[in-house]
Short mmCIF file of C-alpha atoms in Angstrom, two decimals:
data_model
loop_
_atom_site.label_atom_id
_atom_site.label_comp_id
_atom_site.label_asym_id
_atom_site.label_seq_id
_atom_site.Cartn_x
_atom_site.Cartn_y
_atom_site.Cartn_z
CA UNK A 141 33.96 8.73 16.34
CA UNK A 142 30.44 9.45 17.60
CA UNK A 143 28.60 12.76 17.81
CA UNK A 144 25.00 13.56 18.59
CA UNK A 145 23.64 17.09 18.52
CA UNK A 146 19.88 16.64 18.63
CA UNK A 147 17.41 15.04 21.01
CA UNK A 148 14.75 13.07 19.08
CA UNK A 149 11.36 14.78 19.11
CA UNK A 150 8.40 13.42 21.01
CA UNK A 151 6.40 11.04 18.80
CA UNK A 152 3.10 12.11 17.31
CA UNK A 153 -0.06 10.21 18.17
CA UNK A 154 -3.13 9.46 16.05
CA UNK A 155 -5.63 12.31 16.00
CA UNK A 156 -9.26 11.77 16.83
CA UNK A 157 -11.92 12.38 14.20
CA UNK A 158 -15.28 14.08 14.66
CA UNK A 159 -18.33 11.91 13.94
CA UNK A 160 -20.22 14.62 12.05
CA UNK A 161 -21.49 13.25 8.71
CA UNK A 162 -19.64 9.97 9.25
CA UNK A 163 -20.95 7.10 7.15
CA UNK A 164 -18.70 4.49 8.80
CA UNK A 165 -18.14 4.41 12.56
CA UNK A 166 -15.70 1.98 14.15
CA UNK A 167 -15.86 2.10 17.95
CA UNK A 168 -13.35 0.10 19.98
CA UNK A 169 -13.44 -2.73 17.45
CA UNK A 170 -11.20 -5.77 17.82
CA UNK A 171 -11.11 -8.97 15.83
CA UNK A 172 -9.15 -12.05 16.74
CA UNK A 173 -8.91 -15.54 15.28
CA UNK A 174 -7.88 -17.92 18.04
CA UNK A 175 -4.67 -16.45 19.48
CA UNK A 176 -4.09 -14.15 16.49
CA UNK A 177 -5.23 -10.53 16.92
CA UNK A 178 -5.95 -9.04 13.49
CA UNK A 179 -7.55 -5.74 14.61
CA UNK A 180 -7.08 -4.30 18.08
CA UNK A 181 -9.21 -1.64 19.80
CA UNK A 182 -9.71 0.45 16.67
CA UNK A 183 -11.80 3.62 16.78
CA UNK A 184 -12.30 5.88 13.77
CA UNK A 185 -14.90 7.70 11.72
CA UNK A 186 -15.00 7.79 7.92
CA UNK A 187 -16.96 10.40 5.98
CA UNK A 188 -17.97 10.74 2.30
CA UNK A 189 -15.02 11.21 -0.01
CA UNK A 190 -11.97 9.01 -0.54
CA UNK A 191 -10.23 7.60 2.52
CA UNK A 192 -7.00 5.69 2.07
CA UNK A 193 -6.28 2.75 4.36
CA UNK A 194 -2.51 2.46 4.40
CA UNK A 195 -0.18 -0.02 6.01
CA UNK A 196 2.25 -2.88 5.36
CA UNK A 197 1.02 -6.35 4.52
CA UNK A 198 -0.41 -7.98 7.64
CA UNK A 199 -1.38 -4.66 9.22
CA UNK A 200 -5.06 -5.65 9.52
CA UNK A 201 -6.40 -3.64 6.57
CA UNK A 202 -8.28 -6.50 4.92
CA UNK A 203 -9.78 -7.62 8.23
CA UNK A 204 -11.03 -4.08 8.89
CA UNK A 205 -12.61 -3.91 5.42
CA UNK A 206 -14.37 -7.23 6.01
CA UNK A 207 -15.68 -5.95 9.34
CA UNK A 208 -17.04 -2.86 7.58
CA UNK A 209 -18.70 -5.08 4.97
CA UNK A 210 -20.29 -7.27 7.64
CA UNK A 211 -18.36 -10.35 6.50
CA UNK A 212 -16.85 -10.63 9.99
CA UNK A 213 -18.44 -9.92 13.35
CA UNK A 214 -16.23 -7.90 15.71
CA UNK A 215 -14.88 -9.91 18.63
CA UNK A 216 -15.34 -6.72 20.66
CA UNK A 217 -16.64 -3.23 19.92
CA UNK A 218 -19.06 -2.09 17.24
CA UNK A 219 -19.15 -1.24 13.53
CA UNK A 220 -21.86 0.97 12.07
CA UNK A 221 -22.32 1.74 8.38
CA UNK A 222 -24.95 4.34 7.49
CA UNK A 223 -26.08 4.03 11.11
CA UNK A 224 -26.68 0.27 10.93
CA UNK A 225 -24.87 -2.92 11.85
CA UNK A 226 -23.64 -4.38 8.53
CA UNK A 227 -23.45 -7.85 10.03
CA UNK A 228 -27.01 -8.12 11.35
CA UNK A 229 -28.98 -5.58 9.30
CA UNK A 230 -29.41 -6.86 5.74
CA UNK A 231 -30.95 -3.59 4.57
CA UNK A 232 -27.56 -1.88 4.61
CA UNK A 233 -26.01 -4.38 2.20
CA UNK A 234 -27.71 -2.87 -0.85
CA UNK A 235 -25.79 0.34 -0.14
CA UNK A 236 -22.42 -1.43 0.17
CA UNK A 237 -20.04 -2.89 -2.40
CA UNK A 238 -16.66 -4.59 -2.07
CA UNK A 239 -13.85 -5.07 -4.58
CA UNK A 240 -11.72 -7.82 -2.98
CA UNK A 241 -7.98 -8.12 -3.48
CA UNK A 242 -8.19 -11.67 -4.83
CA UNK A 243 -8.03 -11.75 -8.66
CA UNK A 244 -10.40 -14.74 -8.75
CA UNK A 245 -13.53 -14.27 -10.86
CA UNK A 246 -15.95 -16.60 -12.66
CA UNK A 247 -13.62 -17.34 -15.58
CA UNK A 248 -16.30 -18.95 -17.74
CA UNK A 249 -18.41 -15.76 -17.78
CA UNK A 250 -17.98 -12.78 -20.03
CA UNK A 251 -17.46 -9.41 -18.37
CA UNK A 252 -21.03 -8.47 -19.28
CA UNK A 253 -22.43 -11.64 -17.74
CA UNK A 254 -20.31 -11.15 -14.63
CA UNK A 255 -21.56 -7.61 -14.02
CA UNK A 256 -25.14 -8.53 -15.01
CA UNK A 257 -25.10 -11.31 -12.40
CA UNK A 258 -24.46 -8.70 -9.69
CA UNK A 259 -27.20 -6.48 -11.14
CA UNK A 260 -29.68 -9.37 -11.05
CA UNK A 261 -28.74 -10.29 -7.49
CA UNK A 262 -29.41 -6.71 -6.44
CA UNK A 263 -32.81 -6.81 -8.15
CA UNK A 264 -32.17 -3.66 -10.18
CA UNK A 265 -35.16 -2.48 -12.23
CA UNK A 266 -33.16 -2.25 -15.48
CA UNK A 267 -30.18 -4.60 -15.07
CA UNK A 268 -29.14 -4.50 -18.73
CA UNK A 269 -28.75 -0.72 -18.80
CA UNK A 270 -27.08 -0.68 -15.39
CA UNK A 271 -24.60 -3.32 -16.61
CA UNK A 272 -23.72 -1.34 -19.73
CA UNK A 273 -23.29 1.84 -17.71
CA UNK A 274 -20.99 0.15 -15.20
CA UNK A 275 -18.83 -1.40 -17.92
CA UNK A 276 -18.57 1.94 -19.68
CA UNK A 277 -17.54 3.59 -16.43
CA UNK A 278 -14.44 1.38 -16.22
CA UNK A 279 -13.86 1.49 -20.00
CA UNK A 280 -14.54 -2.18 -20.63
CA UNK A 281 -17.37 -1.98 -23.15
CA UNK A 282 -15.10 -2.98 -26.03
CA UNK A 283 -14.19 -6.20 -24.22
CA UNK A 284 -17.56 -6.77 -22.53
CA UNK A 285 -18.37 -9.99 -24.41
CA UNK A 286 -14.98 -11.67 -23.92
CA UNK A 287 -14.57 -14.45 -21.36
CA UNK A 288 -12.93 -13.30 -18.15
CA UNK A 289 -10.38 -16.11 -18.52
CA UNK A 290 -8.88 -14.16 -21.42
CA UNK A 291 -8.48 -10.96 -19.37
CA UNK A 292 -5.27 -9.64 -17.87
CA UNK A 293 -5.16 -9.19 -14.10
CA UNK A 294 -5.73 -5.46 -14.51
CA UNK A 295 -8.81 -6.04 -16.70
CA UNK A 296 -10.17 -8.48 -14.13
CA UNK A 297 -9.76 -5.81 -11.48
CA UNK A 298 -11.74 -3.37 -13.63
CA UNK A 299 -14.45 -6.01 -14.12
CA UNK A 300 -14.75 -6.36 -10.35
CA UNK A 301 -14.97 -2.58 -9.98
CA UNK A 302 -17.75 -2.52 -12.60
CA UNK A 303 -19.65 -5.24 -10.72
CA UNK A 304 -19.29 -3.25 -7.50
CA UNK A 305 -20.53 -0.04 -9.15
CA UNK A 306 -23.52 -1.53 -10.95
CA UNK A 307 -25.81 -0.90 -7.98
CA UNK A 308 -24.50 2.65 -7.43
CA UNK A 309 -23.49 1.95 -3.80
CA UNK A 310 -23.21 4.72 -1.23
CA UNK A 311 -20.16 3.00 0.30
CA UNK A 312 -17.51 1.45 -1.94
CA UNK A 313 -14.75 -0.63 -0.30
CA UNK A 314 -11.68 -1.47 -2.40
CA UNK A 315 -8.91 -3.82 -1.27
CA UNK A 316 -5.71 -3.16 -3.28
CA UNK A 317 -7.77 -2.29 -6.40
CA UNK A 318 -4.79 -1.22 -8.53
CA UNK A 319 -2.99 -4.56 -8.35
CA UNK A 320 -2.10 -5.75 -11.85
CA UNK A 321 -3.32 -2.61 -13.61
CA UNK A 322 -0.99 -0.98 -16.12
CA UNK A 323 -0.07 2.73 -15.70
CA UNK A 324 -2.93 3.98 -17.92
CA UNK A 325 -5.49 1.76 -16.17
CA UNK A 326 -4.18 2.87 -12.78
CA UNK A 327 -4.52 6.54 -13.71
CA UNK A 328 -8.06 6.00 -14.99
CA UNK A 329 -9.13 4.08 -11.89
CA UNK A 330 -7.64 6.72 -9.59
CA UNK A 331 -9.56 9.41 -11.50
CA UNK A 332 -12.75 7.33 -11.18
CA UNK A 333 -12.35 6.82 -7.42
CA UNK A 334 -11.70 10.52 -6.87
CA UNK A 335 -14.76 11.43 -8.95
CA UNK A 336 -16.94 9.06 -6.91
CA UNK A 337 -15.66 10.64 -3.71
CA UNK A 338 -16.33 14.14 -5.06
CA UNK A 339 -19.88 13.05 -5.94
CA UNK A 340 -20.59 12.18 -2.30
CA UNK A 341 -19.83 8.47 -2.20
CA UNK A 342 -17.81 7.03 0.66
CA UNK A 343 -14.81 5.32 -0.94
CA UNK A 344 -12.36 3.36 1.24
CA UNK A 345 -9.23 2.26 -0.62
CA UNK A 346 -6.68 -0.09 0.92
CA UNK A 347 -3.07 -0.09 -0.23
CA UNK A 348 0.44 -0.72 1.07
CA UNK A 349 1.90 1.82 -1.40
CA UNK A 350 2.13 5.38 -0.06
CA UNK A 351 2.31 6.96 -3.50
CA UNK A 352 -0.94 5.26 -4.58
CA UNK A 353 -2.82 6.45 -1.51
CA UNK A 354 -1.37 9.93 -1.92
CA UNK A 355 -2.83 10.13 -5.44
CA UNK A 356 -6.24 8.74 -4.48
CA UNK A 357 -7.14 9.92 -1.02
CA UNK A 358 -7.44 13.22 0.81
CA UNK A 359 -7.67 11.44 4.17
CA UNK A 360 -5.41 8.61 5.26
CA UNK A 361 -5.76 6.01 8.01
CA UNK A 362 -2.44 4.26 8.70
CA UNK A 363 -2.37 0.89 10.48
CA UNK A 364 0.32 -1.37 11.94
CA UNK A 365 -0.28 -4.72 13.67
CA UNK A 366 -4.04 -4.15 13.67
CA UNK A 367 -3.76 -0.85 15.50
CA UNK A 368 -4.19 2.75 14.46
CA UNK A 369 -0.84 4.42 13.75
CA UNK A 370 -1.89 7.78 12.29
CA UNK A 371 -4.84 9.66 10.83
CA UNK A 372 -4.68 12.77 8.71
CA UNK A 373 -4.43 14.13 5.22
CA UNK A 374 -1.99 12.59 2.80
CA UNK A 375 0.06 15.79 3.04
CA UNK A 376 0.21 15.72 6.84
CA UNK A 377 1.20 12.05 6.90
CA UNK A 378 3.89 12.66 4.30
CA UNK A 379 5.16 15.58 6.36
CA UNK A 380 5.31 13.38 9.47
CA UNK A 381 7.27 10.78 7.53
CA UNK A 382 9.61 13.40 6.05
CA UNK A 383 10.24 15.08 9.40
CA UNK A 384 11.06 11.93 11.34
CA UNK A 385 14.72 11.27 12.15
CA UNK A 386 16.28 8.79 9.74
CA UNK A 387 19.48 6.84 9.59
CA UNK A 388 21.51 6.15 6.49
CA UNK A 389 24.56 3.98 5.97
CA UNK A 390 27.18 5.66 3.80
CA UNK A 391 30.40 4.00 2.67
CA UNK A 392 33.13 6.27 1.44
CA UNK A 393 36.86 6.77 1.13
CA UNK A 394 38.17 9.34 3.62
CA UNK A 395 35.10 8.89 5.85
CA UNK A 396 36.28 11.39 8.49
CA UNK A 397 36.48 14.14 5.88
CA UNK A 398 32.94 13.39 4.73
CA UNK A 399 31.68 13.30 8.34
CA UNK A 400 33.21 16.70 9.01
CA UNK A 401 31.60 18.13 5.88
CA UNK A 402 28.16 16.76 6.83
CA UNK A 403 28.36 18.18 10.33
CA UNK A 404 29.70 21.47 8.99
CA UNK A 405 26.60 21.97 6.85
CA UNK A 406 24.26 20.83 9.65
CA UNK A 407 22.91 17.97 7.54
CA UNK A 408 23.55 15.34 10.23
CA UNK A 409 22.43 15.23 13.83
CA UNK A 410 24.89 12.47 14.62
CA UNK A 411 27.46 10.28 12.88
CA UNK A 412 29.19 7.03 13.90
CA UNK A 413 32.26 6.12 11.86
CA UNK A 414 33.55 2.53 11.65
CA UNK A 415 36.20 2.03 8.97
CA UNK A 416 34.76 3.30 5.69
CA UNK A 417 31.20 3.02 7.05
CA UNK A 418 29.30 6.05 8.34
CA UNK A 419 26.00 5.64 10.21
CA UNK A 420 24.45 9.05 9.57
CA UNK A 421 21.45 10.28 11.57
CA UNK A 422 19.56 13.14 9.93
CA UNK A 423 16.31 15.06 10.21
CA UNK A 424 16.54 16.18 6.58
CA UNK A 425 17.01 13.01 4.53
CA UNK A 426 15.84 14.70 1.35
CA UNK A 427 18.26 17.60 1.73
CA UNK A 428 21.11 15.26 2.58
CA UNK A 429 20.41 13.09 -0.50
CA UNK A 430 20.43 16.17 -2.75
CA UNK A 431 23.65 17.58 -1.28
CA UNK A 432 25.68 14.42 -0.64
CA UNK A 433 27.12 13.80 -4.17
CA UNK A 434 28.29 17.40 -4.54
CA UNK A 435 29.68 17.46 -1.01
CA UNK A 436 31.67 14.28 -1.66
CA UNK A 437 33.07 15.81 -4.85
CA UNK A 438 34.04 19.04 -3.09
CA UNK A 439 35.76 17.12 -0.26
CA UNK A 440 37.52 14.79 -2.75
CA UNK A 441 35.77 11.78 -1.19
CA UNK A 442 35.05 8.54 -3.07
CA UNK A 443 31.33 7.93 -2.39
CA UNK A 444 30.78 4.17 -2.64
CA UNK A 445 27.37 3.31 -1.19
CA UNK A 446 24.31 4.99 0.34
CA UNK A 447 21.42 3.04 1.87
CA UNK A 448 18.57 3.98 4.24
CA UNK A 449 18.22 1.88 7.37
CA UNK A 450 14.87 0.40 8.48
CA UNK A 451 12.72 2.38 6.03
CA UNK A 452 9.78 0.02 5.58
CA UNK A 453 6.25 1.35 5.94
CA UNK A 454 5.96 -0.68 9.12
CA UNK A 455 9.01 0.94 10.71
CA UNK A 456 7.88 4.42 9.65
CA UNK A 457 4.41 3.99 11.14
CA UNK A 458 5.82 2.47 14.31
CA UNK A 459 7.97 5.55 14.69
CA UNK A 460 5.05 7.93 14.03
CA UNK A 461 2.93 6.10 16.59
CA UNK A 462 5.73 6.22 19.13
CA UNK A 463 6.10 2.45 19.30
CA UNK A 464 2.49 2.02 20.41
CA UNK A 465 1.41 0.32 17.19
#
């Protein structure tokens, strides 16, 4: 049996951003390594506050962050940070700081020595006080004189954040900064990043976890395959994800009875039945999930298995971008 009652909606496309007050401007930037294209024709503007860079692994997030930091030169297009080229203008580097994803640190140093090294390299007028302040900001003062080799992964991440903050950068770039942090550490770091954004810093946070970005950022840039998939607030992106048609596989006894019940309550736009397997297309996955157990009970149906189909971040963003990503 196959029914289909709804025509899929036209896909949304990434919105453009005004350049007013932008601290980071990416204009038609591409980066390739041999035959591999890591970032492709990307244009966006990032303003003070917290911007989340969201996408599956391999989407090009880390490459974009390295372009912003001046670690890579664009193969095509331009990058401007605070109005300057971060690759060729060394003066902008004192206003930039990066927390890389890699957990590697100088294991033989203490946390205080590690952060102080960054303070000395920046030529700060009072490196000792700046170091203490940065360690206190990430709540590591109690462990400041322990060797980094004794730290957990989450504590190492906080040490790297402290080193990045010691120079009070205008632009802070964080690549998966919550990796390895326990729930309390994650909550504290999220609060810190939001406070920095509220204080006028430009904070760019990369993650492949939607819930993390939702908690940290008011603006979200979603990427797939090095291309822009969507731009908007966390709420608007979540709404786009929620509203997109989805397909679920349901296995049940008396599948025709369950199919009739789903269609009767307008919870499915189409259903294919093959044996005890139902391929259910819906535009209200949340409503269907809430109603399905009770509906199965009312229809005297043995509900055996429910599973979403193709629900990775990559597939969601591809759908939002209309297959252009």
